[in-house]
PDB file of C-alpha atoms in Angstrom:
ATOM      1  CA  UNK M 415      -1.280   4.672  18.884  1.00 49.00           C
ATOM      2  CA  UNK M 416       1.513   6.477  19.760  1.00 51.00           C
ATOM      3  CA  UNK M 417       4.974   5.365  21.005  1.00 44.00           C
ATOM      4  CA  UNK M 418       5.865   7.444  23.697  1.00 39.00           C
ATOM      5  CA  UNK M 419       7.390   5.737  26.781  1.00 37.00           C
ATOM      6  CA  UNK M 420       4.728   5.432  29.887  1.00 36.00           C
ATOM      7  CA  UNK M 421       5.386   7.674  32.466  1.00 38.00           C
ATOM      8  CA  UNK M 422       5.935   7.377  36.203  1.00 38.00           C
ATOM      9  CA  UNK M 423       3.936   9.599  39.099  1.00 39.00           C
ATOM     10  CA  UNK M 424       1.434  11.828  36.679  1.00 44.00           C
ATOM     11  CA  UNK M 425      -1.936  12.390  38.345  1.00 43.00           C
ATOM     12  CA  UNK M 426      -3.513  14.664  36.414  1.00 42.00           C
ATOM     13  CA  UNK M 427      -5.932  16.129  38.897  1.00 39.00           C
ATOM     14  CA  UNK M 428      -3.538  16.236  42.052  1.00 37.00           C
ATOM     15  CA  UNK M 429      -0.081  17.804  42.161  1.00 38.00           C
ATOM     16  CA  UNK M 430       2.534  15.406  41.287  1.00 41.00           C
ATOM     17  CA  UNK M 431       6.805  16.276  41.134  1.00 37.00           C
ATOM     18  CA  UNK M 432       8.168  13.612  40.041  1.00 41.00           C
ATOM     19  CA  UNK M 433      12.544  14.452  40.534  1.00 37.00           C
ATOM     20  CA  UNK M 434      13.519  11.163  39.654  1.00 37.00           C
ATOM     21  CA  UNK M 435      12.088  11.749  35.990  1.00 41.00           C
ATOM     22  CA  UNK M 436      12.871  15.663  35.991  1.00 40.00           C
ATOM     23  CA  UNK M 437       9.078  16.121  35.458  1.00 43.00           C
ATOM     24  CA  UNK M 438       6.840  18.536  37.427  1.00 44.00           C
ATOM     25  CA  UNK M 439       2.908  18.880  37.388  1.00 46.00           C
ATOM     26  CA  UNK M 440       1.300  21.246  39.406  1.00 47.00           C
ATOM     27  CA  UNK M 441      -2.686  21.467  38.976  1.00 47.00           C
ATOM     28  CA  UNK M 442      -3.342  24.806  39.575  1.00 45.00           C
ATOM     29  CA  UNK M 443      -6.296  26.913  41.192  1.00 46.00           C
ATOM     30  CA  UNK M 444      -3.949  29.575  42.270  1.00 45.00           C
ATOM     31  CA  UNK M 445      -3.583  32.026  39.561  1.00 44.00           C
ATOM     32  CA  UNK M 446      -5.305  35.147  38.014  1.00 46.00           C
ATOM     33  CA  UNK M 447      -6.618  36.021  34.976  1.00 48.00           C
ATOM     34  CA  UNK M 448      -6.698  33.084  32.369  1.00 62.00           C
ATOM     35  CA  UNK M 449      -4.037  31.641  34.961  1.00 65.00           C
ATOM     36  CA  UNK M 450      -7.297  30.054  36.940  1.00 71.00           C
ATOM     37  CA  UNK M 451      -7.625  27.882  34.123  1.00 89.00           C
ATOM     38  CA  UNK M 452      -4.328  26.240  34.565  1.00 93.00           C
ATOM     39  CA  UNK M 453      -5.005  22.786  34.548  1.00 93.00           C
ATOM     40  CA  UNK M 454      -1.125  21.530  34.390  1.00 94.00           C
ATOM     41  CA  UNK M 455       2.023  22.586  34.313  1.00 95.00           C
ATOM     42  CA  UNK M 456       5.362  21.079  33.400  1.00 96.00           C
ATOM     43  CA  UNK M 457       8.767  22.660  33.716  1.00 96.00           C
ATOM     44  CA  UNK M 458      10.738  20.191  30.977  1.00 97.00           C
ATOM     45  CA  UNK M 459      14.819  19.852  29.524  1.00 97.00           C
ATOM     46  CA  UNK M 460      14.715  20.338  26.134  1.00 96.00           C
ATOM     47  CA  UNK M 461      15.557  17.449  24.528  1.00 94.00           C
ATOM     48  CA  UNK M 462      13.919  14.159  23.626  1.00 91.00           C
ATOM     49  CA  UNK M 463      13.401  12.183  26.690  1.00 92.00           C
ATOM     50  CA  UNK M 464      11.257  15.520  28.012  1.00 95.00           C
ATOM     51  CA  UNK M 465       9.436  15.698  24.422  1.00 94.00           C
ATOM     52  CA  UNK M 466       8.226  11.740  24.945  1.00 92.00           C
ATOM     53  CA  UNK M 467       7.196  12.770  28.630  1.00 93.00           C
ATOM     54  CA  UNK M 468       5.589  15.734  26.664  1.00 96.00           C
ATOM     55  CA  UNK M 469       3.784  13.551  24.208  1.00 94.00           C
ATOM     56  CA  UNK M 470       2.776  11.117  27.295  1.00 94.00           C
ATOM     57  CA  UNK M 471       0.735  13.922  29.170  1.00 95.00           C
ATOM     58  CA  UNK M 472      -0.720  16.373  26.580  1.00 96.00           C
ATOM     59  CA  UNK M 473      -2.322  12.668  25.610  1.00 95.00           C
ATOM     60  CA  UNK M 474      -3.212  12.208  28.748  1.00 94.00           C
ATOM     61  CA  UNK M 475      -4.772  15.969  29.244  1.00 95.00           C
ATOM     62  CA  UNK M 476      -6.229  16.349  25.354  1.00 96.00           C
ATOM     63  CA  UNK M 477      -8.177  13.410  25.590  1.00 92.00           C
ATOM     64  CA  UNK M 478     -11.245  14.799  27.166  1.00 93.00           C
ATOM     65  CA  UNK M 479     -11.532  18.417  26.064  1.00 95.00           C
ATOM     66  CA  UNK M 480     -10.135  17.562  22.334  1.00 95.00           C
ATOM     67  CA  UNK M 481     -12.594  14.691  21.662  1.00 86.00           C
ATOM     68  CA  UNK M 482     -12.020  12.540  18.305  1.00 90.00           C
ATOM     69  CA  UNK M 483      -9.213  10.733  17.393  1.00 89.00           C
ATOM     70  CA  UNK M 484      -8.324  12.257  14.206  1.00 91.00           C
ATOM     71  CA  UNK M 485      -8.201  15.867  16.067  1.00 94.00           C
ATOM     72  CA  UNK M 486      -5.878  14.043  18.473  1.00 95.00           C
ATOM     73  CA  UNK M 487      -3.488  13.057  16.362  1.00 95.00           C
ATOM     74  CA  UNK M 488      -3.419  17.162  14.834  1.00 96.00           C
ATOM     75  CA  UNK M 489      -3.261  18.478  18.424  1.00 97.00           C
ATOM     76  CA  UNK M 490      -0.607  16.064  19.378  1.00 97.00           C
ATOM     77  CA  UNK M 491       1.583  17.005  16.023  1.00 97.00           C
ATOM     78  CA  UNK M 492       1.010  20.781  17.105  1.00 98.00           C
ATOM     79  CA  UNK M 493       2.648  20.568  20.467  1.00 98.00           C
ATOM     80  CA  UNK M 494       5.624  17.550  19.187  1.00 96.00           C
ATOM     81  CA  UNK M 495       6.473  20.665  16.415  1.00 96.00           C
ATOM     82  CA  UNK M 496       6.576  23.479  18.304  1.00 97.00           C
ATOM     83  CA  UNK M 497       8.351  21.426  21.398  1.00 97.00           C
ATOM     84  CA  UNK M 498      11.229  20.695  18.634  1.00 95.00           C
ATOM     85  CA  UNK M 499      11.151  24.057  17.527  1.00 94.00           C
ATOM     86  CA  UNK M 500      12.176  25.298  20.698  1.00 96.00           C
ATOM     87  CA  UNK M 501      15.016  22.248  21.177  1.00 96.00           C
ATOM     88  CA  UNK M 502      16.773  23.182  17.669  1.00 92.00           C
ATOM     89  CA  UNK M 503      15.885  26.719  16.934  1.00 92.00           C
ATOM     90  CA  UNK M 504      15.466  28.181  20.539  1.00 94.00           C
ATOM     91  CA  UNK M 505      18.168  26.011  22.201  1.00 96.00           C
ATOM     92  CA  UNK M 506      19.709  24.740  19.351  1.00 94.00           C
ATOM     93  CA  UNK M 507      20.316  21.523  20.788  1.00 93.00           C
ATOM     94  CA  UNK M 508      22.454  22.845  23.913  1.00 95.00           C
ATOM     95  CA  UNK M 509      19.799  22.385  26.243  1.00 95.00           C
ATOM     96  CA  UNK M 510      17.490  24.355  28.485  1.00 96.00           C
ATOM     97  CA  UNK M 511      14.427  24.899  30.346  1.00 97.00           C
ATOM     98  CA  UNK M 512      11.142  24.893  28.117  1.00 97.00           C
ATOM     99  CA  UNK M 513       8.069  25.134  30.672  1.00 97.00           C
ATOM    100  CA  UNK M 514       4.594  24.273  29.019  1.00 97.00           C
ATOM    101  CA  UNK M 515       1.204  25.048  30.620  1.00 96.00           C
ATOM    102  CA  UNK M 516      -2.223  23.734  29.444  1.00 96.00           C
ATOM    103  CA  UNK M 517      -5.106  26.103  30.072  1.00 96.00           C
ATOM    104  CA  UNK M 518      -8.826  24.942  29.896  1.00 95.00           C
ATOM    105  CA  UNK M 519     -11.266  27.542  29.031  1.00 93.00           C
ATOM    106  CA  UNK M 520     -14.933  27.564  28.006  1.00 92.00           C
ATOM    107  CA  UNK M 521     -13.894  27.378  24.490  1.00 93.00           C
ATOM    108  CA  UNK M 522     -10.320  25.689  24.282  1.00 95.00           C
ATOM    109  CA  UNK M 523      -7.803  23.675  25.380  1.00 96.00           C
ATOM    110  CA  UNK M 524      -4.447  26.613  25.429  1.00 97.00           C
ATOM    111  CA  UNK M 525      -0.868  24.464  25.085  1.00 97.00           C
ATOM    112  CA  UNK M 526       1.314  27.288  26.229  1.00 97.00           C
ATOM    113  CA  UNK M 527       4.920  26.919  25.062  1.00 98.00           C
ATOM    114  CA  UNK M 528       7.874  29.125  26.352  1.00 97.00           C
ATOM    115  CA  UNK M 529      11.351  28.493  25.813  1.00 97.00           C
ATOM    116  CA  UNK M 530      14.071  31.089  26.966  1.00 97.00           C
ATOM    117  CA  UNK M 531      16.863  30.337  24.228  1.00 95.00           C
ATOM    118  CA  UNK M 532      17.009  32.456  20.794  1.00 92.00           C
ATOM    119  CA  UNK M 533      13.289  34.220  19.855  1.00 89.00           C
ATOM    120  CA  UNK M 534      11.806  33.360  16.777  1.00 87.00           C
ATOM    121  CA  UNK M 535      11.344  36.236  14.179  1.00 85.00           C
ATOM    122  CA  UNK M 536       9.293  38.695  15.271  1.00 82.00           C
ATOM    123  CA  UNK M 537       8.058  39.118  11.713  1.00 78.00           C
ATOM    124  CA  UNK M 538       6.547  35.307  12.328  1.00 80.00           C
ATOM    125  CA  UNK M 539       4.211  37.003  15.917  1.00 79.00           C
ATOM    126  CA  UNK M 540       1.447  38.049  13.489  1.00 69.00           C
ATOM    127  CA  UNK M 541       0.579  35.197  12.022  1.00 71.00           C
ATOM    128  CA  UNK M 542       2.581  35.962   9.050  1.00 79.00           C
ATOM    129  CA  UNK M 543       3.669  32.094   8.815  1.00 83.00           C
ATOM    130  CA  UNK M 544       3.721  31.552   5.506  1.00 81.00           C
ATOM    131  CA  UNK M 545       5.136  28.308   3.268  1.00 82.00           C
ATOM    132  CA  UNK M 546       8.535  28.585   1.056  1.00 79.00           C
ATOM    133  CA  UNK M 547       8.061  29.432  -2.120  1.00 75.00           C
ATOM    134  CA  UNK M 548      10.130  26.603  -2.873  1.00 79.00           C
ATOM    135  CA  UNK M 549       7.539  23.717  -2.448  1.00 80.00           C
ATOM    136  CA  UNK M 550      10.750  21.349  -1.813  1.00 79.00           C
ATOM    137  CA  UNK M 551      12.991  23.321   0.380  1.00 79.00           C
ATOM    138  CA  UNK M 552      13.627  20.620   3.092  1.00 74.00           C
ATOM    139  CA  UNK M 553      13.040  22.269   5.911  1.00 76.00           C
ATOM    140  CA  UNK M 554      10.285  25.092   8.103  1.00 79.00           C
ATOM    141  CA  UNK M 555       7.468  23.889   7.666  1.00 91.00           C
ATOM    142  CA  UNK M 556       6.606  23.143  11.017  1.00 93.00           C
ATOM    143  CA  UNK M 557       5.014  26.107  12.174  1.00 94.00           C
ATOM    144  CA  UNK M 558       3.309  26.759   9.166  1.00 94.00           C
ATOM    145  CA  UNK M 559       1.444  23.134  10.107  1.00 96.00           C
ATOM    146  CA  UNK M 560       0.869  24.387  13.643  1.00 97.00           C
ATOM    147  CA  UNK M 561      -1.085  27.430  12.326  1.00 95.00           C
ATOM    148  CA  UNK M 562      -2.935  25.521   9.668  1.00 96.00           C
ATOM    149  CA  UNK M 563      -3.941  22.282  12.260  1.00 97.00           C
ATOM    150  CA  UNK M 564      -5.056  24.353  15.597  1.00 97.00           C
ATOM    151  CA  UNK M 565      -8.025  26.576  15.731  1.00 96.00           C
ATOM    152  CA  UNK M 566      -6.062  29.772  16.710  1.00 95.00           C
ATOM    153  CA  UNK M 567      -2.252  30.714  17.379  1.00 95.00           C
ATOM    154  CA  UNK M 568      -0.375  33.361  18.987  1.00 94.00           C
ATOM    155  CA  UNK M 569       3.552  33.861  18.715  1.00 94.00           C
ATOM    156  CA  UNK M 570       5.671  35.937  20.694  1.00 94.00           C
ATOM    157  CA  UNK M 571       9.259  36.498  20.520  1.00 92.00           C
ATOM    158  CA  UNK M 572      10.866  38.057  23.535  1.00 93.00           C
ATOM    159  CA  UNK M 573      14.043  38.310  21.607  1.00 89.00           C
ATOM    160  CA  UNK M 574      17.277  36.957  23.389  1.00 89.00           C
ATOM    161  CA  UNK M 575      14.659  36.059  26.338  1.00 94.00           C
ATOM    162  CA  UNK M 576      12.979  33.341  24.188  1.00 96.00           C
ATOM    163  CA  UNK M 577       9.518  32.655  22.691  1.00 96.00           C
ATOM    164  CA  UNK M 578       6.265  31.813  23.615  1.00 96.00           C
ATOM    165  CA  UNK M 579       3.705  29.855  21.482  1.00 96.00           C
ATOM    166  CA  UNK M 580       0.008  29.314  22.298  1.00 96.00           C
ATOM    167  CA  UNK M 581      -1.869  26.957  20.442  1.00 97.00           C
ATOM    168  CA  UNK M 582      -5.721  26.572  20.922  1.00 97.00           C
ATOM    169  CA  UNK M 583      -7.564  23.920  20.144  1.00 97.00           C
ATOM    170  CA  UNK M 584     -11.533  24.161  20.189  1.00 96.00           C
ATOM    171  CA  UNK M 585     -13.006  21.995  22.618  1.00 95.00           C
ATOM    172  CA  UNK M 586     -14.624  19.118  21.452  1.00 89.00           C
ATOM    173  CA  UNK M 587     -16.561  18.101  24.937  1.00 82.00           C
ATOM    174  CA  UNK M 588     -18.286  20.685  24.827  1.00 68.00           C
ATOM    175  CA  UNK M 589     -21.335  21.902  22.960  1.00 54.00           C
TER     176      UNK M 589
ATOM    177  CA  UNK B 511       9.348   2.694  12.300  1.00 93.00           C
ATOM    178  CA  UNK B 512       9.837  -0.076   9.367  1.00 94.00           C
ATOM    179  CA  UNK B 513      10.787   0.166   6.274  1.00 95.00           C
ATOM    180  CA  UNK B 514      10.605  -2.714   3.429  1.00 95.00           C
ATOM    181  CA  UNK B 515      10.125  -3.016  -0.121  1.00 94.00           C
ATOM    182  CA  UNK B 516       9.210  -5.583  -2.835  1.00 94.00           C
ATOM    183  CA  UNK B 517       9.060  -5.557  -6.615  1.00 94.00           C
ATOM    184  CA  UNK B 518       6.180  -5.321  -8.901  1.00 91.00           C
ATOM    185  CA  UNK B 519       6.028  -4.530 -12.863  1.00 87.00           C
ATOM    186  CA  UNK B 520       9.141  -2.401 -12.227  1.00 91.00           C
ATOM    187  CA  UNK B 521       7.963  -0.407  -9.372  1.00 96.00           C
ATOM    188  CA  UNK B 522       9.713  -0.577  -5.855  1.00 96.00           C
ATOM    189  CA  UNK B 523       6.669  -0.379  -3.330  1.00 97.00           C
ATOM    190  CA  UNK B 524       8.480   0.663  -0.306  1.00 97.00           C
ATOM    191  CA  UNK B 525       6.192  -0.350   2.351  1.00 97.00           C
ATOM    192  CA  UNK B 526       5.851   2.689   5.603  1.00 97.00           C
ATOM    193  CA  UNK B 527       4.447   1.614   8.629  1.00 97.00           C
ATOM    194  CA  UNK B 528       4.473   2.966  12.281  1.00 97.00           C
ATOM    195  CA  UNK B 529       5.147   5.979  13.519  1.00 95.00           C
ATOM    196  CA  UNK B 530       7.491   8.803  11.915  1.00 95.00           C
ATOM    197  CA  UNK B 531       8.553  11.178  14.866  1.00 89.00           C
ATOM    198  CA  UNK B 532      11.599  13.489  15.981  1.00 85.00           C
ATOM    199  CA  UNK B 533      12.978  10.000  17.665  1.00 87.00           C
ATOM    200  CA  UNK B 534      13.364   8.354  14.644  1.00 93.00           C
ATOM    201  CA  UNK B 535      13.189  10.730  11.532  1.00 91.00           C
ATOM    202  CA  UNK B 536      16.697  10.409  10.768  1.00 93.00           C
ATOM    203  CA  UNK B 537      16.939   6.691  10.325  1.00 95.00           C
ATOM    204  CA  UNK B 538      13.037   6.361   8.140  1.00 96.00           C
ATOM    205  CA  UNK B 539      15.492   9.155   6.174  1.00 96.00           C
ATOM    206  CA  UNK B 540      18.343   7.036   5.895  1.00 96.00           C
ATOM    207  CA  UNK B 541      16.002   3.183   5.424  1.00 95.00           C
ATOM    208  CA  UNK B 542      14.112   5.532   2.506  1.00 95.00           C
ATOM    209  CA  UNK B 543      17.037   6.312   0.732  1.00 96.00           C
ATOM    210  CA  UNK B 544      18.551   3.381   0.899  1.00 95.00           C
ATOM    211  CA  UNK B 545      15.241   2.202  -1.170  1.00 94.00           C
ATOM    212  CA  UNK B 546      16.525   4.542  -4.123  1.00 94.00           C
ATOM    213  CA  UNK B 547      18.501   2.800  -6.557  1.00 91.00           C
ATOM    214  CA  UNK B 548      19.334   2.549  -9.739  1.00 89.00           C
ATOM    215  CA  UNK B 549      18.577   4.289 -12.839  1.00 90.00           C
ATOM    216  CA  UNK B 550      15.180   5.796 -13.397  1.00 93.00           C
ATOM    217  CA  UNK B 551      13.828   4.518 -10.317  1.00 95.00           C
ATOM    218  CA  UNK B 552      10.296   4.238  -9.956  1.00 96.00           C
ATOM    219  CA  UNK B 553       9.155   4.278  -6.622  1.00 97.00           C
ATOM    220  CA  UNK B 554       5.949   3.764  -4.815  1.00 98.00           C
ATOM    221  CA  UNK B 555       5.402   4.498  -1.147  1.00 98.00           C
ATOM    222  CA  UNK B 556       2.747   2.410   0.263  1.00 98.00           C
ATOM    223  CA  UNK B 557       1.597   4.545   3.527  1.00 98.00           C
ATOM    224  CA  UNK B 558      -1.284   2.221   4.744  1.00 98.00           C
ATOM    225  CA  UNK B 559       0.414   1.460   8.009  1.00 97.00           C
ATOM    226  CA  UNK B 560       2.397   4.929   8.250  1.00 97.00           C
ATOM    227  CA  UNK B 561      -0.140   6.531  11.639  1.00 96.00           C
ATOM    228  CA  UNK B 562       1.972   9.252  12.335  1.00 96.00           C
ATOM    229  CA  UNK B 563       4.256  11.559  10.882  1.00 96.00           C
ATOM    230  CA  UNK B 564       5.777  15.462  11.823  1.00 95.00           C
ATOM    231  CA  UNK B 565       7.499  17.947   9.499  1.00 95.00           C
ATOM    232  CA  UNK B 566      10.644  15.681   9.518  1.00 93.00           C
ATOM    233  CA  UNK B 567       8.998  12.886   8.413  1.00 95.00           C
ATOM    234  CA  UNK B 568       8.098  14.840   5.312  1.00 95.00           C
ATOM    235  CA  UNK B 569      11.477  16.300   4.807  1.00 94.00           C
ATOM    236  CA  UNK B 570      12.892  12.954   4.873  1.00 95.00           C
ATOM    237  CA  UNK B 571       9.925  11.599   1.634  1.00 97.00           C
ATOM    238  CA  UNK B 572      10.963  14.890   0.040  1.00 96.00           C
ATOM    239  CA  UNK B 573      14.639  14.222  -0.084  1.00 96.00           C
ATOM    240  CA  UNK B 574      14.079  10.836  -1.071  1.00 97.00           C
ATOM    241  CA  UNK B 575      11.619  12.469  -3.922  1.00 97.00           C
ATOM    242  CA  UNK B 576      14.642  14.982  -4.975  1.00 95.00           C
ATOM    243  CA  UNK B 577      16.939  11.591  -4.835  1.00 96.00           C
ATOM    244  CA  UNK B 578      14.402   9.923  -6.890  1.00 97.00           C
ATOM    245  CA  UNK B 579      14.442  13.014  -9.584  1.00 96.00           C
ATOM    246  CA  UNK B 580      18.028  13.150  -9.891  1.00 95.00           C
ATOM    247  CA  UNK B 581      18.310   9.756 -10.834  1.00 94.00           C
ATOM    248  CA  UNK B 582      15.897  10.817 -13.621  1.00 95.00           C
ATOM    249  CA  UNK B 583      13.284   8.416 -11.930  1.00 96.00           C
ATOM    250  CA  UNK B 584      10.100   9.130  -9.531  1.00 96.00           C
ATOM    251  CA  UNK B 585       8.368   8.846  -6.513  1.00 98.00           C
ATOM    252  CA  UNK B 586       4.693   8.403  -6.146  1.00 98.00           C
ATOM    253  CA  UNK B 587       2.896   7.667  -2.827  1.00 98.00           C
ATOM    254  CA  UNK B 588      -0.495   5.774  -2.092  1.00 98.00           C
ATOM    255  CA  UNK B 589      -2.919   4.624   0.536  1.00 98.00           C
ATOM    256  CA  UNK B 590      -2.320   7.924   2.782  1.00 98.00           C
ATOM    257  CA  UNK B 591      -4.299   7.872   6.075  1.00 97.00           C
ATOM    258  CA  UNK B 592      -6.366  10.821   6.122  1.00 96.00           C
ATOM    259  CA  UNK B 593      -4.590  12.996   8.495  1.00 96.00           C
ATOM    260  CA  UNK B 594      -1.630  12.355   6.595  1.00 97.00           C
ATOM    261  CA  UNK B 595      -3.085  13.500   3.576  1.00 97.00           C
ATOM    262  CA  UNK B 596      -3.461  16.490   5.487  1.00 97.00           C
ATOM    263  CA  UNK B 597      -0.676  17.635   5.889  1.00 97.00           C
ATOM    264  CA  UNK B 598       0.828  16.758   2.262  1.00 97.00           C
ATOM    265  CA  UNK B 599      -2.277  19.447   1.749  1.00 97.00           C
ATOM    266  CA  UNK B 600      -1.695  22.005   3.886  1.00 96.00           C
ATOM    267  CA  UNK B 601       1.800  22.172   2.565  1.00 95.00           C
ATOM    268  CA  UNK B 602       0.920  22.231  -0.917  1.00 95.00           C
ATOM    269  CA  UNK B 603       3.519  19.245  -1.558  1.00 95.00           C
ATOM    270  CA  UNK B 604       0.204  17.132  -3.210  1.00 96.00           C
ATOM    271  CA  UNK B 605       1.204  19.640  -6.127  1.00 95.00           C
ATOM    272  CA  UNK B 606       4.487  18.523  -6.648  1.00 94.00           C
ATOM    273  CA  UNK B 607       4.373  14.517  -5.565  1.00 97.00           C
ATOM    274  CA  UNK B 608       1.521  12.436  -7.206  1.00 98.00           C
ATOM    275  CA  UNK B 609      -0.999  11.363  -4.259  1.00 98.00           C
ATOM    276  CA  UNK B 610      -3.030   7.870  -5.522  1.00 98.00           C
ATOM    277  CA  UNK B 611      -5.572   6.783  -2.950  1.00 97.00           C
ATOM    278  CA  UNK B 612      -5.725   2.738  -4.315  1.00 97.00           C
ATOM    279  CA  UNK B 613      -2.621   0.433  -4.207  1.00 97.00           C
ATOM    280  CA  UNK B 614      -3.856  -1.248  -7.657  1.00 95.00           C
ATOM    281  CA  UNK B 615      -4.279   2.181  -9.047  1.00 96.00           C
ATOM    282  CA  UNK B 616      -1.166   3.415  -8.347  1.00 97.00           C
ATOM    283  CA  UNK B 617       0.679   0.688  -9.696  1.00 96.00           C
ATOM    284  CA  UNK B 618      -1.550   0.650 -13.144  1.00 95.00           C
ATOM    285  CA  UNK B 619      -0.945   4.487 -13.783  1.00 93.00           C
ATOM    286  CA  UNK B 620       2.720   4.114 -12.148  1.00 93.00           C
ATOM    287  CA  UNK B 621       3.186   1.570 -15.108  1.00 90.00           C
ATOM    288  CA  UNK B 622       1.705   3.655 -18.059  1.00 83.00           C
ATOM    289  CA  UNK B 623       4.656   6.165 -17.338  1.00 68.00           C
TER     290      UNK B 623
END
């Protein structure tokens, strides 16, 4: 279905660095608090080779917990926006770390997003993500997308330190 | 990504198919507008085969819709998978570009104008 190049030396359910392909996945059973629920972790450049890689394991990692296709596609959309949000608007296309983590809990799958470039409006952490009024304005609508696809998000700006987006999904493997 | 188009009764059907993504949003952009010529150009988007497309994807139809409009013509769109139709929803853009679920349909009421 989707495009994304294959990549090299992901196991999901061991731990995996991978230096030739600047990708890292840790499974995790380390942490505290909602950290226990780590289930990977990447540490990614932000540009596009690291946003296919992206693509290639939150495929890998939604397919069980996220269930049909059609939410698959939404869930996938959700994490390629935000990912480019953080290349243009948090990096603005000079490059950086972005790390994502993907937390499994009872009720969702958690795509945690943090970049450390230029922090989105904090007027935009509340949830107040709201369309143009201009229908045909060209551009930002991305987030306003995220919020409307995913079952629940959470924005934080840290200011000059970055931001951090969570999106949850509802879990669709379990009833 | 591909782009083509054919004629029929006066309508370009500019056929979508593939995938629309932050890899190649600039070029669909630059093979849609390339579709937009002439005066009063009518123009169809056929988005059967389109399976995927982000926030750039639909900045790219919307310029070629504003291209469209300048030339004092229009763009239309058809056959929209449903998750596609989604987000043309969600951003309230069904109000401003005319959504036909039918190929034939669209290019009867396309004609009428």
């Amino acid at each position: 279905m989707f495009g994304y190049k294959h990549i090299r030396g992901i196991h999901i359910d061991g731990v995996c660095i991978d230096e030739q392909e600047g990708l890292k996945l840790v499974s995790n059973n380390e942490g505290k608090d909602e950290e226990v629920n780590v289930i990977c972790r990447l540490t990614l450049e932000a540009d596009m080779r690291s946003l296919a890689k992206l693509m290639e394991s939150s495929m890998k990692l939604g397919m069980g917990p996220i269930g049909s296709k059609g939410r698959m596609i939404e869930y996938l959309l959700c994490i390629d926006e935000i990912f480019m949000n953080s290349i243009t608007h948090g990096y603005r296309n000079q490059g950086g770390k972005i790390d994502v983590k993907y937390i499994l809990n009872d009720n969702y799958l958690i795509i945690r997003i943090r970049d450390y470039g230029k922090g989105i409006s904090k007027s935009l952490e509340d949830g107040n993500i709201e369309l143009n009024e201009n229908l045909l304005t060209e551009r930002g609508r991305g987030l306003f997308i995220v919020k409307n696809l995913c079952d629940k998000l959470s924005v934080k700006s840290h200011g000059d330190l970055g931001t951090e987006v969570s999106i949850y999904f509802k879990r669709g493997d379990s009833t | 990504m591909n782009v083509q188009s054919f004629t029929n009764n006066n309508i370009k059907i500019v056929r979508i198919s593939g995938e629309v993504n932050f890899e190649n949003y600039n070029k669909f952009r630059d093979d849609l507008l390339k579709h937009i010529t002439g005066e009063r150009p009518k123009i169809l988007l056929d988005m059967e085969e389109l399976s995927y497309l982000n926030s750039m994807g639909l900045s790219a139809i919307l310029k070629a819709y504003s291209k469209a409009k300048k030339e004092k013509g229009e763009l239309r769109l058809c056959r929209l998978q449903s998750h596609i139709k989604k987000l043309f929803s969600i951003t309230k853009l069904n109000e401003v570009i005319i959504i036909y679920d039918g190929l034939e349909e669209a290019i009867k009421e396309f004609t009428k104008k």
